[in-house]
């Protein structure tokens, strides 16, 4: 593991740069100002740039999200999301037979993605073929009712999780995400089918867009999702200190010393690189 002060140091070493979004591109509301110049430098160097996100929305909406965060479409090759992987999976399943779904963290706007498919949303486990946790509030009546979850488990219903992230940093504060509910379901004895990092399917999907033999690096803020998932596919990795891992260790505002980085070095598989991030605030590393 090596810490670097300037991202440009590693540009010649790789062909494909895969970026996470939350905690790397922005802090939940504000885009990090140093990211766009970095993407421009990668374009000038003729590198492949991919965004790989654990967002529940389809990839097309992830592109809109990037545009809103001042990342125009011409600065990257493609974006792919766990939400898109989930949609692809459910599209295939509903082509085989109609299905009924209990959307645990109920969000009516999410249902539009399935308007052309025989997927029916129900309000009780008794009528459902599976549970879905994707987009919406973790404070919904279903998500907060463990009796509903236990009834679904008793019926052998799997829970499909469209975003495995358990938490995210928004403007410096940690917020729970849908992956935390999936963990609760597993702890209660249920079966969870997750799409997104660190699970292998999303990496295998994106590998179809990467030329064979490319030198690949994953840039992310989470050891558990971004770094672990990429390492399982033998990619190099870069941990940026502007998201959930930095929040955990207290590095969001004060860059760690070499000694303070010791917990990362002691990991069984530490990241290849550690980088301060693209927020433009931390200047000395």
PDB file of C-alpha atoms in Angstrom:
ATOM      1  CA  UNK A   1       0.000   0.000   0.000  1.00  0.00           C
ATOM      2  CA  UNK A   2       1.318   3.431  -0.941  1.00  0.00           C
ATOM      3  CA  UNK A   3      -0.166   6.855  -0.318  1.00  0.00           C
ATOM      4  CA  UNK A   4       0.002   9.445  -3.099  1.00  0.00           C
ATOM      5  CA  UNK A   5      -0.583  13.195  -3.071  1.00  0.00           C
ATOM      6  CA  UNK A   6      -1.435  13.657  -6.759  1.00  0.00           C
ATOM      7  CA  UNK A   7      -3.684  11.412  -8.825  1.00  0.00           C
ATOM      8  CA  UNK A   8      -1.672  12.111 -11.981  1.00  0.00           C
ATOM      9  CA  UNK A   9       1.142  10.020 -10.510  1.00  0.00           C
ATOM     10  CA  UNK A  10      -0.661   6.799 -11.411  1.00  0.00           C
ATOM     11  CA  UNK A  11      -2.282   7.699 -14.757  1.00  0.00           C
ATOM     12  CA  UNK A  12       0.459   6.068 -16.889  1.00  0.00           C
ATOM     13  CA  UNK A  13       0.174   2.810 -14.941  1.00  0.00           C
ATOM     14  CA  UNK A  14      -3.396   1.882 -15.934  1.00  0.00           C
ATOM     15  CA  UNK A  15      -5.632   1.652 -18.988  1.00  0.00           C
ATOM     16  CA  UNK A  16      -9.066   1.543 -17.324  1.00  0.00           C
ATOM     17  CA  UNK A  17     -10.132   3.671 -14.360  1.00  0.00           C
ATOM     18  CA  UNK A  18     -13.313   2.552 -12.582  1.00  0.00           C
ATOM     19  CA  UNK A  19     -14.785   5.145 -10.215  1.00  0.00           C
ATOM     20  CA  UNK A  20     -17.345   4.806  -7.473  1.00  0.00           C
ATOM     21  CA  UNK A  21     -19.666   7.847  -7.199  1.00  0.00           C
ATOM     22  CA  UNK A  22     -20.878   8.620  -3.648  1.00  0.00           C
ATOM     23  CA  UNK A  23     -17.880   9.657  -1.565  1.00  0.00           C
ATOM     24  CA  UNK A  24     -15.648   9.907  -4.643  1.00  0.00           C
ATOM     25  CA  UNK A  25     -17.449  12.232  -7.075  1.00  0.00           C
ATOM     26  CA  UNK A  26     -19.404  14.153  -4.414  1.00  0.00           C
ATOM     27  CA  UNK A  27     -20.258  14.304  -0.720  1.00  0.00           C
ATOM     28  CA  UNK A  28     -23.985  13.713  -1.189  1.00  0.00           C
ATOM     29  CA  UNK A  29     -24.815  17.241  -2.341  1.00  0.00           C
ATOM     30  CA  UNK A  30     -21.630  18.981  -3.439  1.00  0.00           C
ATOM     31  CA  UNK A  31     -19.395  17.743  -6.278  1.00  0.00           C
ATOM     32  CA  UNK A  32     -15.719  17.517  -5.425  1.00  0.00           C
ATOM     33  CA  UNK A  33     -13.963  20.200  -7.534  1.00  0.00           C
ATOM     34  CA  UNK A  34     -10.812  18.210  -8.359  1.00  0.00           C
ATOM     35  CA  UNK A  35     -12.647  15.291  -9.966  1.00  0.00           C
ATOM     36  CA  UNK A  36     -13.527  16.937 -13.269  1.00  0.00           C
ATOM     37  CA  UNK A  37      -9.947  18.091 -14.055  1.00  0.00           C
ATOM     38  CA  UNK A  38      -8.834  14.530 -13.295  1.00  0.00           C
ATOM     39  CA  UNK A  39     -11.336  13.111 -15.774  1.00  0.00           C
ATOM     40  CA  UNK A  40     -10.184  15.623 -18.368  1.00  0.00           C
ATOM     41  CA  UNK A  41      -6.592  14.481 -17.825  1.00  0.00           C
ATOM     42  CA  UNK A  42      -7.652  10.857 -18.272  1.00  0.00           C
ATOM     43  CA  UNK A  43      -9.438  11.749 -21.511  1.00  0.00           C
ATOM     44  CA  UNK A  44      -6.332  13.524 -22.812  1.00  0.00           C
ATOM     45  CA  UNK A  45      -4.324  10.402 -21.991  1.00  0.00           C
ATOM     46  CA  UNK A  46      -6.859   8.231 -23.918  1.00  0.00           C
ATOM     47  CA  UNK A  47      -7.806   6.182 -20.864  1.00  0.00           C
ATOM     48  CA  UNK A  48     -11.065   4.297 -20.413  1.00  0.00           C
ATOM     49  CA  UNK A  49     -13.244   5.774 -17.647  1.00  0.00           C
ATOM     50  CA  UNK A  50     -16.145   3.867 -16.076  1.00  0.00           C
ATOM     51  CA  UNK A  51     -18.470   4.710 -13.187  1.00  0.00           C
ATOM     52  CA  UNK A  52     -19.612   1.707 -11.167  1.00  0.00           C
ATOM     53  CA  UNK A  53     -22.206   2.604  -8.571  1.00  0.00           C
ATOM     54  CA  UNK A  54     -24.306   0.951  -5.882  1.00  0.00           C
ATOM     55  CA  UNK A  55     -27.222   3.248  -6.700  1.00  0.00           C
ATOM     56  CA  UNK A  56     -30.690   1.688  -6.953  1.00  0.00           C
ATOM     57  CA  UNK A  57     -31.559   3.689 -10.060  1.00  0.00           C
ATOM     58  CA  UNK A  58     -30.991   2.362 -13.603  1.00  0.00           C
ATOM     59  CA  UNK A  59     -27.768   3.362 -15.350  1.00  0.00           C
ATOM     60  CA  UNK A  60     -29.532   6.041 -17.429  1.00  0.00           C
ATOM     61  CA  UNK A  61     -30.516   7.882 -14.242  1.00  0.00           C
ATOM     62  CA  UNK A  62     -27.000   7.474 -12.864  1.00  0.00           C
ATOM     63  CA  UNK A  63     -25.795   9.383 -15.932  1.00  0.00           C
ATOM     64  CA  UNK A  64     -28.295  12.157 -15.141  1.00  0.00           C
ATOM     65  CA  UNK A  65     -27.020  12.158 -11.568  1.00  0.00           C
ATOM     66  CA  UNK A  66     -23.434  12.544 -12.795  1.00  0.00           C
ATOM     67  CA  UNK A  67     -24.464  15.431 -15.052  1.00  0.00           C
ATOM     68  CA  UNK A  68     -26.034  17.159 -12.054  1.00  0.00           C
ATOM     69  CA  UNK A  69     -22.734  16.675 -10.223  1.00  0.00           C
ATOM     70  CA  UNK A  70     -20.842  18.458 -13.021  1.00  0.00           C
ATOM     71  CA  UNK A  71     -19.581  15.299 -14.726  1.00  0.00           C
ATOM     72  CA  UNK A  72     -20.632  15.599 -18.396  1.00  0.00           C
ATOM     73  CA  UNK A  73     -21.216  12.492 -20.497  1.00  0.00           C
ATOM     74  CA  UNK A  74     -18.227  13.109 -22.779  1.00  0.00           C
ATOM     75  CA  UNK A  75     -15.788  12.634 -19.884  1.00  0.00           C
ATOM     76  CA  UNK A  76     -16.487   8.934 -19.369  1.00  0.00           C
ATOM     77  CA  UNK A  77     -17.183   5.808 -21.405  1.00  0.00           C
ATOM     78  CA  UNK A  78     -20.045   4.267 -19.470  1.00  0.00           C
ATOM     79  CA  UNK A  79     -21.853   4.102 -16.138  1.00  0.00           C
ATOM     80  CA  UNK A  80     -23.343   0.978 -14.620  1.00  0.00           C
ATOM     81  CA  UNK A  81     -25.349   0.591 -11.426  1.00  0.00           C
ATOM     82  CA  UNK A  82     -26.514  -2.090  -9.039  1.00  0.00           C
ATOM     83  CA  UNK A  83     -30.017  -0.830  -9.791  1.00  0.00           C
ATOM     84  CA  UNK A  84     -29.527  -1.666 -13.464  1.00  0.00           C
ATOM     85  CA  UNK A  85     -28.240  -5.125 -12.565  1.00  0.00           C
ATOM     86  CA  UNK A  86     -31.327  -5.648 -10.387  1.00  0.00           C
ATOM     87  CA  UNK A  87     -33.629  -4.452 -13.152  1.00  0.00           C
ATOM     88  CA  UNK A  88     -31.950  -6.809 -15.642  1.00  0.00           C
ATOM     89  CA  UNK A  89     -32.394  -9.726 -13.248  1.00  0.00           C
ATOM     90  CA  UNK A  90     -36.068  -9.012 -12.539  1.00  0.00           C
ATOM     91  CA  UNK A  91     -36.791  -8.404 -16.226  1.00  0.00           C
ATOM     92  CA  UNK A  92     -35.458 -11.877 -17.013  1.00  0.00           C
ATOM     93  CA  UNK A  93     -37.387 -13.459 -14.135  1.00  0.00           C
ATOM     94  CA  UNK A  94     -40.697 -11.848 -15.110  1.00  0.00           C
ATOM     95  CA  UNK A  95     -40.249 -13.024 -18.684  1.00  0.00           C
ATOM     96  CA  UNK A  96     -40.372 -16.541 -17.294  1.00  0.00           C
ATOM     97  CA  UNK A  97     -43.538 -15.907 -15.232  1.00  0.00           C
ATOM     98  CA  UNK A  98     -45.376 -13.009 -13.547  1.00  0.00           C
ATOM     99  CA  UNK A  99     -44.120 -12.209 -10.060  1.00  0.00           C
ATOM    100  CA  UNK A 100     -45.436 -10.416  -6.992  1.00  0.00           C
ATOM    101  CA  UNK A 101     -43.172  -8.221  -4.896  1.00  0.00           C
ATOM    102  CA  UNK A 102     -43.336  -6.623  -1.455  1.00  0.00           C
ATOM    103  CA  UNK A 103     -41.217  -3.462  -1.696  1.00  0.00           C
ATOM    104  CA  UNK A 104     -40.026  -3.231   1.900  1.00  0.00           C
ATOM    105  CA  UNK A 105     -38.877   0.404   1.850  1.00  0.00           C
ATOM    106  CA  UNK A 106     -41.877   1.425  -0.222  1.00  0.00           C
ATOM    107  CA  UNK A 107     -41.255   4.107  -2.854  1.00  0.00           C
ATOM    108  CA  UNK A 108     -43.965   4.453  -5.490  1.00  0.00           C
ATOM    109  CA  UNK A 109     -41.632   6.271  -7.880  1.00  0.00           C
ATOM    110  CA  UNK A 110     -39.433   3.165  -8.053  1.00  0.00           C
ATOM    111  CA  UNK A 111     -42.272   1.152  -9.587  1.00  0.00           C
ATOM    112  CA  UNK A 112     -42.087   3.042 -12.885  1.00  0.00           C
ATOM    113  CA  UNK A 113     -39.040   0.990 -13.846  1.00  0.00           C
ATOM    114  CA  UNK A 114     -41.234  -2.113 -13.996  1.00  0.00           C
ATOM    115  CA  UNK A 115     -44.272  -0.635 -15.731  1.00  0.00           C
ATOM    116  CA  UNK A 116     -43.656  -2.737 -18.849  1.00  0.00           C
ATOM    117  CA  UNK A 117     -43.123  -5.987 -16.948  1.00  0.00           C
ATOM    118  CA  UNK A 118     -45.536  -8.419 -15.243  1.00  0.00           C
ATOM    119  CA  UNK A 119     -44.296  -7.497 -11.768  1.00  0.00           C
ATOM    120  CA  UNK A 120     -47.029  -6.751  -9.266  1.00  0.00           C
ATOM    121  CA  UNK A 121     -46.483  -4.870  -6.011  1.00  0.00           C
ATOM    122  CA  UNK A 122     -48.351  -6.209  -2.980  1.00  0.00           C
ATOM    123  CA  UNK A 123     -48.594  -5.143   0.667  1.00  0.00           C
ATOM    124  CA  UNK A 124     -48.212  -8.436   2.516  1.00  0.00           C
ATOM    125  CA  UNK A 125     -45.684 -11.290   2.485  1.00  0.00           C
ATOM    126  CA  UNK A 126     -48.576 -13.741   2.085  1.00  0.00           C
ATOM    127  CA  UNK A 127     -49.106 -12.485  -1.487  1.00  0.00           C
ATOM    128  CA  UNK A 128     -45.453 -11.988  -2.436  1.00  0.00           C
ATOM    129  CA  UNK A 129     -42.922 -14.111  -4.301  1.00  0.00           C
ATOM    130  CA  UNK A 130     -40.040 -12.061  -2.911  1.00  0.00           C
ATOM    131  CA  UNK A 131     -39.157  -8.924  -0.963  1.00  0.00           C
ATOM    132  CA  UNK A 132     -37.323  -5.979  -2.511  1.00  0.00           C
ATOM    133  CA  UNK A 133     -35.220  -3.353  -0.763  1.00  0.00           C
ATOM    134  CA  UNK A 134     -34.370  -0.580  -3.181  1.00  0.00           C
ATOM    135  CA  UNK A 135     -34.666   3.181  -2.992  1.00  0.00           C
ATOM    136  CA  UNK A 136     -36.973   4.736  -0.468  1.00  0.00           C
ATOM    137  CA  UNK A 137     -37.078   5.181   3.281  1.00  0.00           C
ATOM    138  CA  UNK A 138     -35.709   2.703   5.796  1.00  0.00           C
ATOM    139  CA  UNK A 139     -38.326   4.154   8.134  1.00  0.00           C
ATOM    140  CA  UNK A 140     -41.257   2.763   6.115  1.00  0.00           C
ATOM    141  CA  UNK A 141     -43.816   0.662   7.968  1.00  0.00           C
ATOM    142  CA  UNK A 142     -42.596  -2.544   6.314  1.00  0.00           C
ATOM    143  CA  UNK A 143     -38.905  -1.892   6.956  1.00  0.00           C
ATOM    144  CA  UNK A 144     -39.520  -1.148  10.629  1.00  0.00           C
ATOM    145  CA  UNK A 145     -41.810  -4.151  11.211  1.00  0.00           C
ATOM    146  CA  UNK A 146     -39.695  -7.210  12.019  1.00  0.00           C
ATOM    147  CA  UNK A 147     -42.880  -9.299  12.204  1.00  0.00           C
ATOM    148  CA  UNK A 148     -43.337  -8.697   8.473  1.00  0.00           C
ATOM    149  CA  UNK A 149     -39.743  -9.724   7.829  1.00  0.00           C
ATOM    150  CA  UNK A 150     -40.095 -12.829  10.001  1.00  0.00           C
ATOM    151  CA  UNK A 151     -43.305 -13.822   8.203  1.00  0.00           C
ATOM    152  CA  UNK A 152     -41.500 -13.509   4.869  1.00  0.00           C
ATOM    153  CA  UNK A 153     -38.642 -15.649   6.192  1.00  0.00           C
ATOM    154  CA  UNK A 154     -41.093 -18.282   7.447  1.00  0.00           C
ATOM    155  CA  UNK A 155     -42.504 -18.458   3.914  1.00  0.00           C
ATOM    156  CA  UNK A 156     -39.002 -18.832   2.469  1.00  0.00           C
ATOM    157  CA  UNK A 157     -39.129 -15.542   0.536  1.00  0.00           C
ATOM    158  CA  UNK A 158     -35.781 -14.164  -0.625  1.00  0.00           C
ATOM    159  CA  UNK A 159     -35.037 -10.472  -0.223  1.00  0.00           C
ATOM    160  CA  UNK A 160     -33.566  -8.844  -3.314  1.00  0.00           C
ATOM    161  CA  UNK A 161     -31.289  -5.908  -2.465  1.00  0.00           C
ATOM    162  CA  UNK A 162     -30.613  -3.345  -5.188  1.00  0.00           C
ATOM    163  CA  UNK A 163     -27.991  -1.444  -3.166  1.00  0.00           C
ATOM    164  CA  UNK A 164     -25.718  -3.376  -0.766  1.00  0.00           C
ATOM    165  CA  UNK A 165     -24.262  -0.221   0.814  1.00  0.00           C
ATOM    166  CA  UNK A 166     -24.958  -0.212   4.536  1.00  0.00           C
ATOM    167  CA  UNK A 167     -24.085   3.465   4.933  1.00  0.00           C
ATOM    168  CA  UNK A 168     -23.069   6.589   3.051  1.00  0.00           C
ATOM    169  CA  UNK A 169     -21.512   9.897   4.046  1.00  0.00           C
ATOM    170  CA  UNK A 170     -23.588  12.962   3.191  1.00  0.00           C
ATOM    171  CA  UNK A 171     -21.994  16.316   3.975  1.00  0.00           C
ATOM    172  CA  UNK A 172     -19.746  14.714   6.575  1.00  0.00           C
ATOM    173  CA  UNK A 173     -22.475  12.731   8.368  1.00  0.00           C
ATOM    174  CA  UNK A 174     -23.070   8.981   8.197  1.00  0.00           C
ATOM    175  CA  UNK A 175     -26.501   7.817   6.978  1.00  0.00           C
ATOM    176  CA  UNK A 176     -27.880   4.268   6.862  1.00  0.00           C
ATOM    177  CA  UNK A 177     -28.591   2.736   3.460  1.00  0.00           C
ATOM    178  CA  UNK A 178     -30.568  -0.226   2.158  1.00  0.00           C
ATOM    179  CA  UNK A 179     -27.787  -2.745   2.708  1.00  0.00           C
ATOM    180  CA  UNK A 180     -28.306  -2.390   6.461  1.00  0.00           C
ATOM    181  CA  UNK A 181     -31.844  -3.743   6.104  1.00  0.00           C
ATOM    182  CA  UNK A 182     -30.539  -6.638   4.019  1.00  0.00           C
ATOM    183  CA  UNK A 183     -28.124  -7.455   6.866  1.00  0.00           C
ATOM    184  CA  UNK A 184     -31.053  -7.436   9.308  1.00  0.00           C
ATOM    185  CA  UNK A 185     -32.931  -9.888   7.099  1.00  0.00           C
ATOM    186  CA  UNK A 186     -29.933 -12.228   7.040  1.00  0.00           C
ATOM    187  CA  UNK A 187     -29.502 -11.953  10.812  1.00  0.00           C
ATOM    188  CA  UNK A 188     -33.137 -12.990  11.218  1.00  0.00           C
ATOM    189  CA  UNK A 189     -32.422 -16.080   9.097  1.00  0.00           C
ATOM    190  CA  UNK A 190     -33.538 -14.911   5.676  1.00  0.00           C
ATOM    191  CA  UNK A 191     -31.934 -15.301   2.253  1.00  0.00           C
ATOM    192  CA  UNK A 192     -30.642 -12.168   0.522  1.00  0.00           C
ATOM    193  CA  UNK A 193     -29.808 -11.782  -3.164  1.00  0.00           C
ATOM    194  CA  UNK A 194     -27.699  -8.633  -3.561  1.00  0.00           C
ATOM    195  CA  UNK A 195     -26.625  -6.791  -6.689  1.00  0.00           C
ATOM    196  CA  UNK A 196     -23.715  -4.391  -6.654  1.00  0.00           C
ATOM    197  CA  UNK A 197     -20.271  -4.140  -5.146  1.00  0.00           C
ATOM    198  CA  UNK A 198     -18.683  -6.246  -3.657  1.00  0.00           C
ATOM    199  CA  UNK A 199     -20.697  -9.056  -5.263  1.00  0.00           C
ATOM    200  CA  UNK A 200     -19.077 -10.590  -8.342  1.00  0.00           C
ATOM    201  CA  UNK A 201     -21.915 -10.238 -10.843  1.00  0.00           C
ATOM    202  CA  UNK A 202     -21.632  -6.475 -11.249  1.00  0.00           C
ATOM    203  CA  UNK A 203     -17.878  -6.748 -11.837  1.00  0.00           C
ATOM    204  CA  UNK A 204     -18.421  -9.522 -14.366  1.00  0.00           C
ATOM    205  CA  UNK A 205     -21.002  -7.366 -16.153  1.00  0.00           C
ATOM    206  CA  UNK A 206     -18.648  -4.408 -16.427  1.00  0.00           C
ATOM    207  CA  UNK A 207     -15.725  -6.582 -17.540  1.00  0.00           C
ATOM    208  CA  UNK A 208     -17.630  -7.126 -20.775  1.00  0.00           C
ATOM    209  CA  UNK A 209     -17.024  -3.439 -21.550  1.00  0.00           C
ATOM    210  CA  UNK A 210     -13.294  -3.502 -20.741  1.00  0.00           C
ATOM    211  CA  UNK A 211     -10.773  -4.609 -23.397  1.00  0.00           C
ATOM    212  CA  UNK A 212      -8.991  -7.850 -22.632  1.00  0.00           C
ATOM    213  CA  UNK A 213      -5.623  -7.289 -21.028  1.00  0.00           C
ATOM    214  CA  UNK A 214      -6.397  -3.805 -19.699  1.00  0.00           C
ATOM    215  CA  UNK A 215      -4.639  -2.700 -16.556  1.00  0.00           C
ATOM    216  CA  UNK A 216      -7.577  -1.824 -14.285  1.00  0.00           C
ATOM    217  CA  UNK A 217      -7.853   0.211 -11.113  1.00  0.00           C
ATOM    218  CA  UNK A 218     -10.938   0.743  -8.920  1.00  0.00           C
ATOM    219  CA  UNK A 219     -11.204   4.097  -7.125  1.00  0.00           C
ATOM    220  CA  UNK A 220     -13.593   4.038  -4.165  1.00  0.00           C
ATOM    221  CA  UNK A 221     -14.253   5.155  -0.593  1.00  0.00           C
ATOM    222  CA  UNK A 222     -15.379   1.826   0.907  1.00  0.00           C
ATOM    223  CA  UNK A 223     -13.130  -1.060   1.905  1.00  0.00           C
ATOM    224  CA  UNK A 224     -16.076  -3.469   2.102  1.00  0.00           C
ATOM    225  CA  UNK A 225     -17.644  -2.772  -1.299  1.00  0.00           C
ATOM    226  CA  UNK A 226     -15.329  -0.948  -3.723  1.00  0.00           C
ATOM    227  CA  UNK A 227     -11.975  -2.289  -2.579  1.00  0.00           C
ATOM    228  CA  UNK A 228     -12.951  -5.849  -1.628  1.00  0.00           C
ATOM    229  CA  UNK A 229     -15.020  -6.403  -4.776  1.00  0.00           C
ATOM    230  CA  UNK A 230     -12.278  -5.166  -7.085  1.00  0.00           C
ATOM    231  CA  UNK A 231      -9.576  -7.159  -5.301  1.00  0.00           C
ATOM    232  CA  UNK A 232     -11.595 -10.336  -5.796  1.00  0.00           C
ATOM    233  CA  UNK A 233     -11.165  -9.752  -9.535  1.00  0.00           C
ATOM    234  CA  UNK A 234      -7.437  -9.025  -9.195  1.00  0.00           C
ATOM    235  CA  UNK A 235      -7.827  -5.303  -9.933  1.00  0.00           C
ATOM    236  CA  UNK A 236      -5.580  -2.745  -8.317  1.00  0.00           C
ATOM    237  CA  UNK A 237      -7.425  -0.417  -5.966  1.00  0.00           C
ATOM    238  CA  UNK A 238      -7.300   3.124  -4.644  1.00  0.00           C
ATOM    239  CA  UNK A 239      -8.976   4.136  -1.395  1.00  0.00           C
ATOM    240  CA  UNK A 240      -9.980   7.815  -1.316  1.00  0.00           C
ATOM    241  CA  UNK A 241     -10.368   9.508   2.065  1.00  0.00           C
ATOM    242  CA  UNK A 242     -13.596  11.385   1.399  1.00  0.00           C
ATOM    243  CA  UNK A 243     -16.233   8.780   2.244  1.00  0.00           C
ATOM    244  CA  UNK A 244     -17.298   5.996   4.593  1.00  0.00           C
ATOM    245  CA  UNK A 245     -13.852   4.569   5.426  1.00  0.00           C
ATOM    246  CA  UNK A 246     -12.431   8.018   6.170  1.00  0.00           C
ATOM    247  CA  UNK A 247     -15.462   8.726   8.361  1.00  0.00           C
ATOM    248  CA  UNK A 248     -14.887   5.503  10.302  1.00  0.00           C
ATOM    249  CA  UNK A 249     -11.256   6.328  11.064  1.00  0.00           C
ATOM    250  CA  UNK A 250     -11.730  10.069  11.593  1.00  0.00           C
ATOM    251  CA  UNK A 251      -9.873  11.093   8.426  1.00  0.00           C
ATOM    252  CA  UNK A 252     -12.568  13.130   6.686  1.00  0.00           C
ATOM    253  CA  UNK A 253     -11.092  16.452   7.730  1.00  0.00           C
ATOM    254  CA  UNK A 254      -7.605  15.582   8.983  1.00  0.00           C
ATOM    255  CA  UNK A 255      -5.407  13.516   6.718  1.00  0.00           C
ATOM    256  CA  UNK A 256      -3.820  10.545   8.484  1.00  0.00           C
ATOM    257  CA  UNK A 257      -0.132  10.315   9.170  1.00  0.00           C
ATOM    258  CA  UNK A 258       1.819   7.274   8.003  1.00  0.00           C
ATOM    259  CA  UNK A 259       1.504   5.865  11.509  1.00  0.00           C
ATOM    260  CA  UNK A 260      -2.266   6.391  11.543  1.00  0.00           C
ATOM    261  CA  UNK A 261      -2.547   4.390   8.307  1.00  0.00           C
ATOM    262  CA  UNK A 262      -1.294   1.291  10.140  1.00  0.00           C
ATOM    263  CA  UNK A 263      -4.806  -0.273  10.462  1.00  0.00           C
ATOM    264  CA  UNK A 264      -5.038  -0.336   6.674  1.00  0.00           C
ATOM    265  CA  UNK A 265      -1.609  -1.895   6.277  1.00  0.00           C
ATOM    266  CA  UNK A 266      -2.623  -4.653   8.694  1.00  0.00           C
ATOM    267  CA  UNK A 267      -5.588  -5.647   6.541  1.00  0.00           C
ATOM    268  CA  UNK A 268      -5.287  -8.995   4.822  1.00  0.00           C
ATOM    269  CA  UNK A 269      -5.691  -7.219   1.492  1.00  0.00           C
ATOM    270  CA  UNK A 270      -4.903  -3.505   1.853  1.00  0.00           C
ATOM    271  CA  UNK A 271      -5.654  -1.165  -1.063  1.00  0.00           C
ATOM    272  CA  UNK A 272      -2.886  -0.640  -3.605  1.00  0.00           C
ATOM    273  CA  UNK A 273      -2.999   3.133  -3.128  1.00  0.00           C
ATOM    274  CA  UNK A 274      -4.386   5.620  -0.623  1.00  0.00           C
ATOM    275  CA  UNK A 275      -5.324   9.063  -1.958  1.00  0.00           C
ATOM    276  CA  UNK A 276      -6.642  12.135  -0.165  1.00  0.00           C
ATOM    277  CA  UNK A 277      -9.507  12.465  -2.662  1.00  0.00           C
ATOM    278  CA  UNK A 278     -10.856  15.058  -5.058  1.00  0.00           C
ATOM    279  CA  UNK A 279     -12.428  17.524  -2.621  1.00  0.00           C
ATOM    280  CA  UNK A 280      -9.714  20.134  -3.100  1.00  0.00           C
ATOM    281  CA  UNK A 281      -9.574  20.903   0.634  1.00  0.00           C
ATOM    282  CA  UNK A 282      -6.871  18.518   1.802  1.00  0.00           C
ATOM    283  CA  UNK A 283      -3.642  19.774   0.303  1.00  0.00           C
ATOM    284  CA  UNK A 284      -0.841  18.024   2.206  1.00  0.00           C
ATOM    285  CA  UNK A 285      -0.431  14.272   2.242  1.00  0.00           C
TER     286      UNK A 285
END
